[in-house]
């Protein structure tokens, strides 16, 4: 059974930092991308950052220069270092792992971790 477990969320003041971590377990094979998404109240879930199996990264514009994603495909882990946090970063953050192979693509999600940026 596949599980993605996130940790590292919490309450932080504006300008502060948090590091989110995600660890996958179970039969996860042929990872081609790992990422972090977030969903704020009343809004749709959006991609925050993504890293491919070739270590190519992309970020949503609002976090460029502040957030850094890193991943280890072999360990099935993906982290998100968040600096200079702003109140608008407040959301539930979800870890995501995508696999592909033999014509089949699969997607796994974590349960989400709350990040609140407030003074």
PDB file of C-alpha atoms in Angstrom:
ATOM      1  CA  UNK A   1       0.000   0.000   0.000  1.00  0.00           C
ATOM      2  CA  UNK A   2       1.391   3.359  -1.043  1.00  0.00           C
ATOM      3  CA  UNK A   3       1.595   6.123   1.533  1.00  0.00           C
ATOM      4  CA  UNK A   4       2.964   9.654   1.344  1.00  0.00           C
ATOM      5  CA  UNK A   5       3.516  11.211   4.738  1.00  0.00           C
ATOM      6  CA  UNK A   6       4.151  14.934   5.047  1.00  0.00           C
ATOM      7  CA  UNK A   7       5.670  16.793   7.962  1.00  0.00           C
ATOM      8  CA  UNK A   8       6.972  20.233   8.803  1.00  0.00           C
ATOM      9  CA  UNK A   9       3.908  22.416   8.583  1.00  0.00           C
ATOM     10  CA  UNK A  10       2.903  24.854  11.272  1.00  0.00           C
ATOM     11  CA  UNK A  11       2.458  28.468  12.243  1.00  0.00           C
ATOM     12  CA  UNK A  12       5.156  30.971  11.309  1.00  0.00           C
ATOM     13  CA  UNK A  13       5.416  34.742  11.267  1.00  0.00           C
ATOM     14  CA  UNK A  14       5.716  36.659   8.006  1.00  0.00           C
ATOM     15  CA  UNK A  15       9.294  36.570   6.801  1.00  0.00           C
ATOM     16  CA  UNK A  16       9.945  33.285   8.528  1.00  0.00           C
ATOM     17  CA  UNK A  17      10.900  29.886   7.142  1.00  0.00           C
ATOM     18  CA  UNK A  18       9.560  26.369   7.161  1.00  0.00           C
ATOM     19  CA  UNK A  19      10.749  23.137   5.630  1.00  0.00           C
ATOM     20  CA  UNK A  20       8.196  20.607   4.457  1.00  0.00           C
ATOM     21  CA  UNK A  21       9.193  16.978   4.039  1.00  0.00           C
ATOM     22  CA  UNK A  22       7.425  14.117   2.348  1.00  0.00           C
ATOM     23  CA  UNK A  23       8.350  10.454   2.566  1.00  0.00           C
ATOM     24  CA  UNK A  24       6.816   7.828   0.356  1.00  0.00           C
ATOM     25  CA  UNK A  25       6.507   4.176   1.206  1.00  0.00           C
ATOM     26  CA  UNK A  26       5.161   1.118  -0.511  1.00  0.00           C
ATOM     27  CA  UNK A  27       5.289   0.086  -4.161  1.00  0.00           C
ATOM     28  CA  UNK A  28       6.215   3.337  -5.884  1.00  0.00           C
ATOM     29  CA  UNK A  29       8.119   2.635  -9.087  1.00  0.00           C
ATOM     30  CA  UNK A  30       9.371   4.616 -12.074  1.00  0.00           C
ATOM     31  CA  UNK A  31       9.006   8.043 -10.509  1.00  0.00           C
ATOM     32  CA  UNK A  32       9.139  10.753 -13.143  1.00  0.00           C
ATOM     33  CA  UNK A  33       8.138  13.759 -11.059  1.00  0.00           C
ATOM     34  CA  UNK A  34       7.590  14.829  -7.474  1.00  0.00           C
ATOM     35  CA  UNK A  35       6.011  18.012  -6.304  1.00  0.00           C
ATOM     36  CA  UNK A  36       4.182  20.152  -3.822  1.00  0.00           C
ATOM     37  CA  UNK A  37       0.741  21.617  -4.302  1.00  0.00           C
ATOM     38  CA  UNK A  38      -1.282  23.847  -2.040  1.00  0.00           C
ATOM     39  CA  UNK A  39      -4.900  24.754  -1.512  1.00  0.00           C
ATOM     40  CA  UNK A  40      -6.046  27.848   0.299  1.00  0.00           C
ATOM     41  CA  UNK A  41      -9.613  28.182   1.614  1.00  0.00           C
ATOM     42  CA  UNK A  42     -12.026  28.866  -1.205  1.00  0.00           C
ATOM     43  CA  UNK A  43      -9.391  28.365  -3.865  1.00  0.00           C
ATOM     44  CA  UNK A  44      -8.399  25.578  -6.203  1.00  0.00           C
ATOM     45  CA  UNK A  45      -5.406  23.411  -5.558  1.00  0.00           C
ATOM     46  CA  UNK A  46      -2.374  24.805  -7.335  1.00  0.00           C
ATOM     47  CA  UNK A  47       1.096  23.584  -8.181  1.00  0.00           C
ATOM     48  CA  UNK A  48       3.763  25.195  -6.008  1.00  0.00           C
ATOM     49  CA  UNK A  49       6.913  23.426  -7.150  1.00  0.00           C
ATOM     50  CA  UNK A  50       7.833  20.341  -9.085  1.00  0.00           C
ATOM     51  CA  UNK A  51      11.008  18.378  -9.722  1.00  0.00           C
ATOM     52  CA  UNK A  52      11.406  15.766 -12.430  1.00  0.00           C
ATOM     53  CA  UNK A  53      13.435  12.578 -12.438  1.00  0.00           C
ATOM     54  CA  UNK A  54      16.072  14.542 -14.361  1.00  0.00           C
ATOM     55  CA  UNK A  55      16.151  17.153 -11.591  1.00  0.00           C
ATOM     56  CA  UNK A  56      14.454  19.813 -13.661  1.00  0.00           C
ATOM     57  CA  UNK A  57      12.455  22.140 -11.470  1.00  0.00           C
ATOM     58  CA  UNK A  58       9.639  24.567 -11.974  1.00  0.00           C
ATOM     59  CA  UNK A  59       7.878  26.903  -9.571  1.00  0.00           C
ATOM     60  CA  UNK A  60       4.748  28.931  -9.590  1.00  0.00           C
ATOM     61  CA  UNK A  61       5.644  32.584 -10.093  1.00  0.00           C
ATOM     62  CA  UNK A  62       4.609  33.707  -6.632  1.00  0.00           C
ATOM     63  CA  UNK A  63       7.208  31.534  -4.892  1.00  0.00           C
ATOM     64  CA  UNK A  64      10.170  31.907  -7.243  1.00  0.00           C
ATOM     65  CA  UNK A  65      13.251  33.005  -5.359  1.00  0.00           C
ATOM     66  CA  UNK A  66      11.721  32.081  -2.014  1.00  0.00           C
ATOM     67  CA  UNK A  67      10.993  28.351  -2.196  1.00  0.00           C
ATOM     68  CA  UNK A  68      13.339  25.532  -3.137  1.00  0.00           C
ATOM     69  CA  UNK A  69      12.299  21.989  -3.947  1.00  0.00           C
ATOM     70  CA  UNK A  70      14.596  18.993  -3.618  1.00  0.00           C
ATOM     71  CA  UNK A  71      13.933  15.337  -4.117  1.00  0.00           C
ATOM     72  CA  UNK A  72      15.488  11.925  -3.888  1.00  0.00           C
ATOM     73  CA  UNK A  73      13.859   9.497  -6.271  1.00  0.00           C
ATOM     74  CA  UNK A  74      15.602   6.467  -4.781  1.00  0.00           C
ATOM     75  CA  UNK A  75      14.465   7.350  -1.256  1.00  0.00           C
ATOM     76  CA  UNK A  76      11.035   8.520  -2.447  1.00  0.00           C
ATOM     77  CA  UNK A  77      11.388  11.776  -0.584  1.00  0.00           C
ATOM     78  CA  UNK A  78      10.696  15.344  -1.592  1.00  0.00           C
ATOM     79  CA  UNK A  79      11.257  18.464   0.473  1.00  0.00           C
ATOM     80  CA  UNK A  80      10.221  22.062   0.128  1.00  0.00           C
ATOM     81  CA  UNK A  81      12.278  24.785   1.770  1.00  0.00           C
ATOM     82  CA  UNK A  82      10.134  27.874   2.176  1.00  0.00           C
ATOM     83  CA  UNK A  83      11.771  31.191   3.031  1.00  0.00           C
ATOM     84  CA  UNK A  84      10.459  34.739   3.316  1.00  0.00           C
ATOM     85  CA  UNK A  85       6.981  33.398   3.911  1.00  0.00           C
ATOM     86  CA  UNK A  86       4.015  35.666   3.320  1.00  0.00           C
ATOM     87  CA  UNK A  87       0.449  35.512   4.630  1.00  0.00           C
ATOM     88  CA  UNK A  88      -0.708  34.585   1.133  1.00  0.00           C
ATOM     89  CA  UNK A  89       1.340  31.375   1.404  1.00  0.00           C
ATOM     90  CA  UNK A  90      -1.138  30.150   3.996  1.00  0.00           C
ATOM     91  CA  UNK A  91      -2.683  26.918   2.728  1.00  0.00           C
ATOM     92  CA  UNK A  92      -2.768  23.181   3.104  1.00  0.00           C
ATOM     93  CA  UNK A  93       0.284  21.803   1.309  1.00  0.00           C
ATOM     94  CA  UNK A  94       0.128  18.432  -0.414  1.00  0.00           C
ATOM     95  CA  UNK A  95       2.952  16.199  -1.530  1.00  0.00           C
ATOM     96  CA  UNK A  96       2.567  14.549  -4.928  1.00  0.00           C
ATOM     97  CA  UNK A  97       4.468  11.770  -6.691  1.00  0.00           C
ATOM     98  CA  UNK A  98       3.873  10.814 -10.298  1.00  0.00           C
ATOM     99  CA  UNK A  99       5.029   7.598 -11.886  1.00  0.00           C
ATOM    100  CA  UNK A 100       5.007   6.423 -15.455  1.00  0.00           C
ATOM    101  CA  UNK A 101       5.941   3.250 -17.203  1.00  0.00           C
ATOM    102  CA  UNK A 102       4.616   0.556 -19.513  1.00  0.00           C
ATOM    103  CA  UNK A 103       1.996   2.986 -20.736  1.00  0.00           C
ATOM    104  CA  UNK A 104       0.537   3.544 -17.295  1.00  0.00           C
ATOM    105  CA  UNK A 105       0.709   6.767 -15.290  1.00  0.00           C
ATOM    106  CA  UNK A 106      -0.116   6.906 -11.616  1.00  0.00           C
ATOM    107  CA  UNK A 107      -0.355   9.735  -9.150  1.00  0.00           C
ATOM    108  CA  UNK A 108      -0.113   9.621  -5.375  1.00  0.00           C
ATOM    109  CA  UNK A 109      -1.015  12.274  -2.809  1.00  0.00           C
ATOM    110  CA  UNK A 110      -0.208  12.915   0.794  1.00  0.00           C
ATOM    111  CA  UNK A 111      -2.829  13.828   3.367  1.00  0.00           C
ATOM    112  CA  UNK A 112      -1.767  17.466   3.502  1.00  0.00           C
ATOM    113  CA  UNK A 113      -0.043  19.631   6.078  1.00  0.00           C
ATOM    114  CA  UNK A 114      -1.243  23.049   7.196  1.00  0.00           C
ATOM    115  CA  UNK A 115       1.002  26.059   6.769  1.00  0.00           C
ATOM    116  CA  UNK A 116      -0.173  29.266   8.413  1.00  0.00           C
ATOM    117  CA  UNK A 117       1.724  32.526   8.017  1.00  0.00           C
ATOM    118  CA  UNK A 118       0.495  35.119  10.487  1.00  0.00           C
ATOM    119  CA  UNK A 119       1.839  37.572  13.014  1.00  0.00           C
TER     120      UNK A 119
END
